[in-house]
Amino acid sequence: IEYCAGGGIDFLVWGYGHEVVDFYNPWNLTLADLVGFDVAVVTSNCSFSQSENIGNVLKEFADAGGGVVLTQFAFMDGPALTGGIMSPGYSPFTVNPFWDYTYFDVLGTVHDSGSPLMSGVNPFGVYGYYQANVQVQGAATLVADWSSGYPAVGYNATGSSSAVVGVNLFPPYSW
């Protein structure tokens, strides 16, 4: 699910060979639209037209066992998602109300190197652009920080095999 992201999800095809279906600024999104998908990746640097509806449908998707990955601008006031997916127990990060961010950073502390989210990741080769000044929300698990101290990766388990993951970077410009 993307909007104004300039190829925000193309990296999944180019770098990893995943089959990707793009919901570009979806109107009247429903849970039925996401049936058959394992994961919904959300990236945008503009405000979604129906942010609250998208956030509520993503919460329903997570409750139904789907994985959700939220990226940086989902946490930035303005283009931030709203609705149920941003509540404690779902989004691992708070919304940054001040629009302040670090433009470029490298991965800092890895708090849980055994996390499946770090599988195959060389921490010395990770960098990203546009890290929001967010905080870990509620009982979310923080996996890694940026060297600035901003959270990099965190998650909330929503079922025995699903989670809402926060990746605090803008995918089109990060690796």
Tab-separated table of C-alpha atoms in Angstrom:
chain	number	residue	atom	x	y	z
A	1	ILE	CA	0.000	0.000	0.000
A	2	GLU	CA	1.736	3.159	-1.124
A	3	TYR	CA	1.188	6.761	-2.105
A	4	CYS	CA	3.660	9.297	-3.548
A	5	ALA	CA	6.444	6.927	-2.551
A	6	GLY	CA	8.452	7.004	-5.765
A	7	GLY	CA	8.856	3.254	-6.151
A	8	GLY	CA	8.412	2.593	-2.471
A	9	ILE	CA	7.688	-1.105	-2.796
A	10	ASP	CA	9.598	-1.835	-5.996
A	11	PHE	CA	12.597	-2.899	-3.892
A	12	LEU	CA	10.679	-6.048	-2.945
A	13	VAL	CA	10.633	-7.112	-6.594
A	14	TRP	CA	14.053	-5.847	-7.653
A	15	GLY	CA	16.029	-7.005	-4.660
A	16	TYR	CA	14.138	-10.016	-3.456
A	17	GLY	CA	11.909	-11.369	-6.237
A	18	HIS	CA	8.623	-11.198	-4.329
A	19	GLU	CA	5.323	-10.999	-6.145
A	20	VAL	CA	3.945	-7.540	-5.422
A	21	VAL	CA	0.490	-6.077	-5.933
A	22	ASP	CA	0.414	-2.308	-5.535
A	23	PHE	CA	-2.570	-0.654	-3.866
A	24	TYR	CA	-1.834	2.975	-4.705
A	25	ASN	CA	-3.669	5.334	-2.320
A	26	PRO	CA	-6.574	2.881	-2.065
A	27	TRP	CA	-10.124	4.194	-1.765
A	28	ASN	CA	-12.668	2.136	0.182
A	29	LEU	CA	-10.105	-0.559	1.018
A	30	THR	CA	-11.668	-3.583	2.720
A	31	LEU	CA	-10.330	-6.673	4.405
A	32	ALA	CA	-11.619	-8.656	1.398
A	33	ASP	CA	-9.128	-6.740	-0.793
A	34	LEU	CA	-6.255	-8.177	1.266
A	35	VAL	CA	-7.473	-11.788	1.404
A	36	GLY	CA	-4.821	-14.089	-0.070
A	37	PHE	CA	-1.895	-11.873	0.932
A	38	ASP	CA	0.535	-12.816	3.697
A	39	VAL	CA	1.895	-9.330	4.321
A	40	ALA	CA	0.893	-5.731	3.677
A	41	VAL	CA	3.799	-3.265	3.368
A	42	VAL	CA	2.863	0.391	3.834
A	43	THR	CA	5.026	3.197	2.496
A	44	SER	CA	4.117	6.763	1.665
A	45	ASN	CA	5.492	10.260	1.850
A	46	CYS	CA	2.069	11.869	1.280
A	47	SER	CA	-1.129	11.691	3.300
A	48	PHE	CA	-3.393	8.844	2.268
A	49	SER	CA	-6.838	10.036	1.198
A	50	GLN	CA	-8.506	7.574	3.580
A	51	SER	CA	-5.863	7.160	6.269
A	52	GLU	CA	-8.267	6.100	9.009
A	53	ASN	CA	-9.979	3.490	6.835
A	54	ILE	CA	-6.620	2.066	5.713
A	55	GLY	CA	-5.430	1.928	9.338
A	56	ASN	CA	-8.612	0.167	10.455
A	57	VAL	CA	-8.446	-2.372	7.612
A	58	LEU	CA	-4.771	-3.079	8.374
A	59	LYS	CA	-5.716	-3.730	12.015
A	60	GLU	CA	-8.403	-6.185	10.837
A	61	PHE	CA	-5.806	-7.806	8.537
A	62	ALA	CA	-3.366	-8.194	11.462
A	63	ASP	CA	-6.152	-9.595	13.663
A	64	ALA	CA	-6.923	-12.126	10.910
A	65	GLY	CA	-3.304	-13.352	10.928
A	66	GLY	CA	-1.740	-11.134	8.266
A	67	GLY	CA	1.606	-9.454	8.753
A	68	VAL	CA	1.874	-5.678	8.430
A	69	VAL	CA	5.063	-3.684	7.812
A	70	LEU	CA	4.870	0.041	8.471
A	71	THR	CA	7.667	2.249	7.158
A	72	GLN	CA	8.892	5.691	8.157
A	73	PHE	CA	6.272	8.107	6.878
A	74	ALA	CA	3.508	6.013	8.437
A	75	PHE	CA	4.881	7.495	11.685
A	76	MET	CA	5.346	11.127	10.573
A	77	ASP	CA	2.589	13.580	11.448
A	78	GLY	CA	0.939	14.656	8.218
A	79	PRO	CA	1.250	11.493	6.146
A	80	ALA	CA	0.981	9.303	9.275
A	81	LEU	CA	-1.578	6.554	9.209
A	82	THR	CA	-4.448	6.775	11.644
A	83	GLY	CA	-7.033	4.205	12.662
A	84	GLY	CA	-6.598	1.013	14.612
A	85	ILE	CA	-3.203	-0.048	13.244
A	86	MET	CA	-1.556	2.922	14.984
A	87	SER	CA	-2.832	2.004	18.445
A	88	PRO	CA	-0.715	0.384	21.181
A	89	GLY	CA	-0.456	-3.352	20.636
A	90	TYR	CA	-0.270	-2.828	16.876
A	91	SER	CA	2.107	-0.085	15.720
A	92	PRO	CA	5.415	-0.590	17.521
A	93	PHE	CA	6.229	3.122	17.232
A	94	THR	CA	4.481	6.336	18.200
A	95	VAL	CA	3.652	9.041	15.670
A	96	ASN	CA	6.252	11.812	15.444
A	97	PRO	CA	4.176	15.006	15.801
A	98	PHE	CA	7.043	17.404	15.081
A	99	TRP	CA	8.122	16.287	11.592
A	100	ASP	CA	11.720	16.029	12.782
A	101	TYR	CA	13.903	13.262	11.450
A	102	THR	CA	17.470	12.248	10.692
A	103	TYR	CA	18.132	12.393	6.957
A	104	PHE	CA	20.766	9.607	6.830
A	105	ASP	CA	21.972	7.120	9.397
A	106	VAL	CA	23.592	3.718	9.845
A	107	LEU	CA	22.378	0.906	12.040
A	108	GLY	CA	23.476	1.289	15.635
A	109	THR	CA	22.658	-1.067	18.490
A	110	VAL	CA	21.071	-4.404	17.667
A	111	HIS	CA	19.095	-5.350	20.780
A	112	ASP	CA	17.912	-8.743	19.511
A	113	SER	CA	20.336	-10.261	17.001
A	114	GLY	CA	18.393	-13.546	17.186
A	115	SER	CA	15.187	-11.963	15.905
A	116	PRO	CA	13.960	-13.376	12.587
A	117	LEU	CA	13.796	-9.744	11.445
A	118	MET	CA	17.613	-9.674	11.574
A	119	SER	CA	18.123	-13.004	9.819
A	120	GLY	CA	20.645	-12.545	7.015
A	121	VAL	CA	21.217	-8.887	7.891
A	122	ASN	CA	24.791	-7.634	8.134
A	123	PRO	CA	24.421	-4.789	10.662
A	124	PHE	CA	27.539	-3.089	9.300
A	125	GLY	CA	26.002	-2.717	5.841
A	126	VAL	CA	22.624	-1.250	6.817
A	127	TYR	CA	21.851	2.384	6.185
A	128	GLY	CA	18.688	4.322	5.659
A	129	TYR	CA	17.204	7.702	4.923
A	130	TYR	CA	14.523	9.646	6.759
A	131	GLN	CA	14.412	8.102	10.225
A	132	ALA	CA	11.549	9.620	12.213
A	133	ASN	CA	11.998	10.782	15.790
A	134	VAL	CA	9.636	8.150	17.202
A	135	GLN	CA	9.441	6.236	20.447
A	136	VAL	CA	8.697	2.590	21.136
A	137	GLN	CA	4.988	2.334	21.908
A	138	GLY	CA	3.545	0.236	24.725
A	139	ALA	CA	4.954	-3.273	25.069
A	140	ALA	CA	6.442	-3.405	21.553
A	141	THR	CA	9.763	-5.192	21.136
A	142	LEU	CA	12.661	-3.034	19.944
A	143	VAL	CA	14.982	-5.066	17.712
A	144	ALA	CA	17.499	-2.391	16.677
A	145	ASP	CA	18.266	1.336	16.865
A	146	TRP	CA	19.902	3.732	14.433
A	147	SER	CA	23.226	5.222	15.553
A	148	SER	CA	21.257	8.418	16.307
A	149	GLY	CA	19.361	6.476	18.976
A	150	TYR	CA	16.071	6.568	17.057
A	151	PRO	CA	14.380	3.157	16.871
A	152	ALA	CA	15.159	1.314	13.605
A	153	VAL	CA	13.143	-1.917	13.802
A	154	GLY	CA	10.465	-3.009	16.245
A	155	TYR	CA	7.380	-5.172	16.327
A	156	ASN	CA	4.242	-6.182	18.156
A	157	ALA	CA	3.227	-9.837	17.915
A	158	THR	CA	-0.458	-9.976	16.990
A	159	GLY	CA	-0.808	-13.741	16.837
A	160	SER	CA	1.210	-16.913	17.032
A	161	SER	CA	2.728	-16.334	13.599
A	162	SER	CA	2.016	-12.717	12.695
A	163	ALA	CA	3.148	-9.279	13.723
A	164	VAL	CA	3.006	-5.592	12.973
A	165	VAL	CA	6.567	-4.543	12.180
A	166	GLY	CA	7.875	-0.994	12.160
A	167	VAL	CA	10.880	-0.221	9.965
A	168	ASN	CA	11.882	3.373	10.583
A	169	LEU	CA	13.306	4.221	7.159
A	170	PHE	CA	12.015	5.261	3.729
A	171	PRO	CA	12.382	2.149	1.526
A	172	PRO	CA	12.987	3.787	-1.881
A	173	TYR	CA	16.214	5.360	-0.606
A	174	SER	CA	17.459	2.746	1.841
A	175	TRP	CA	19.154	-0.655	1.835
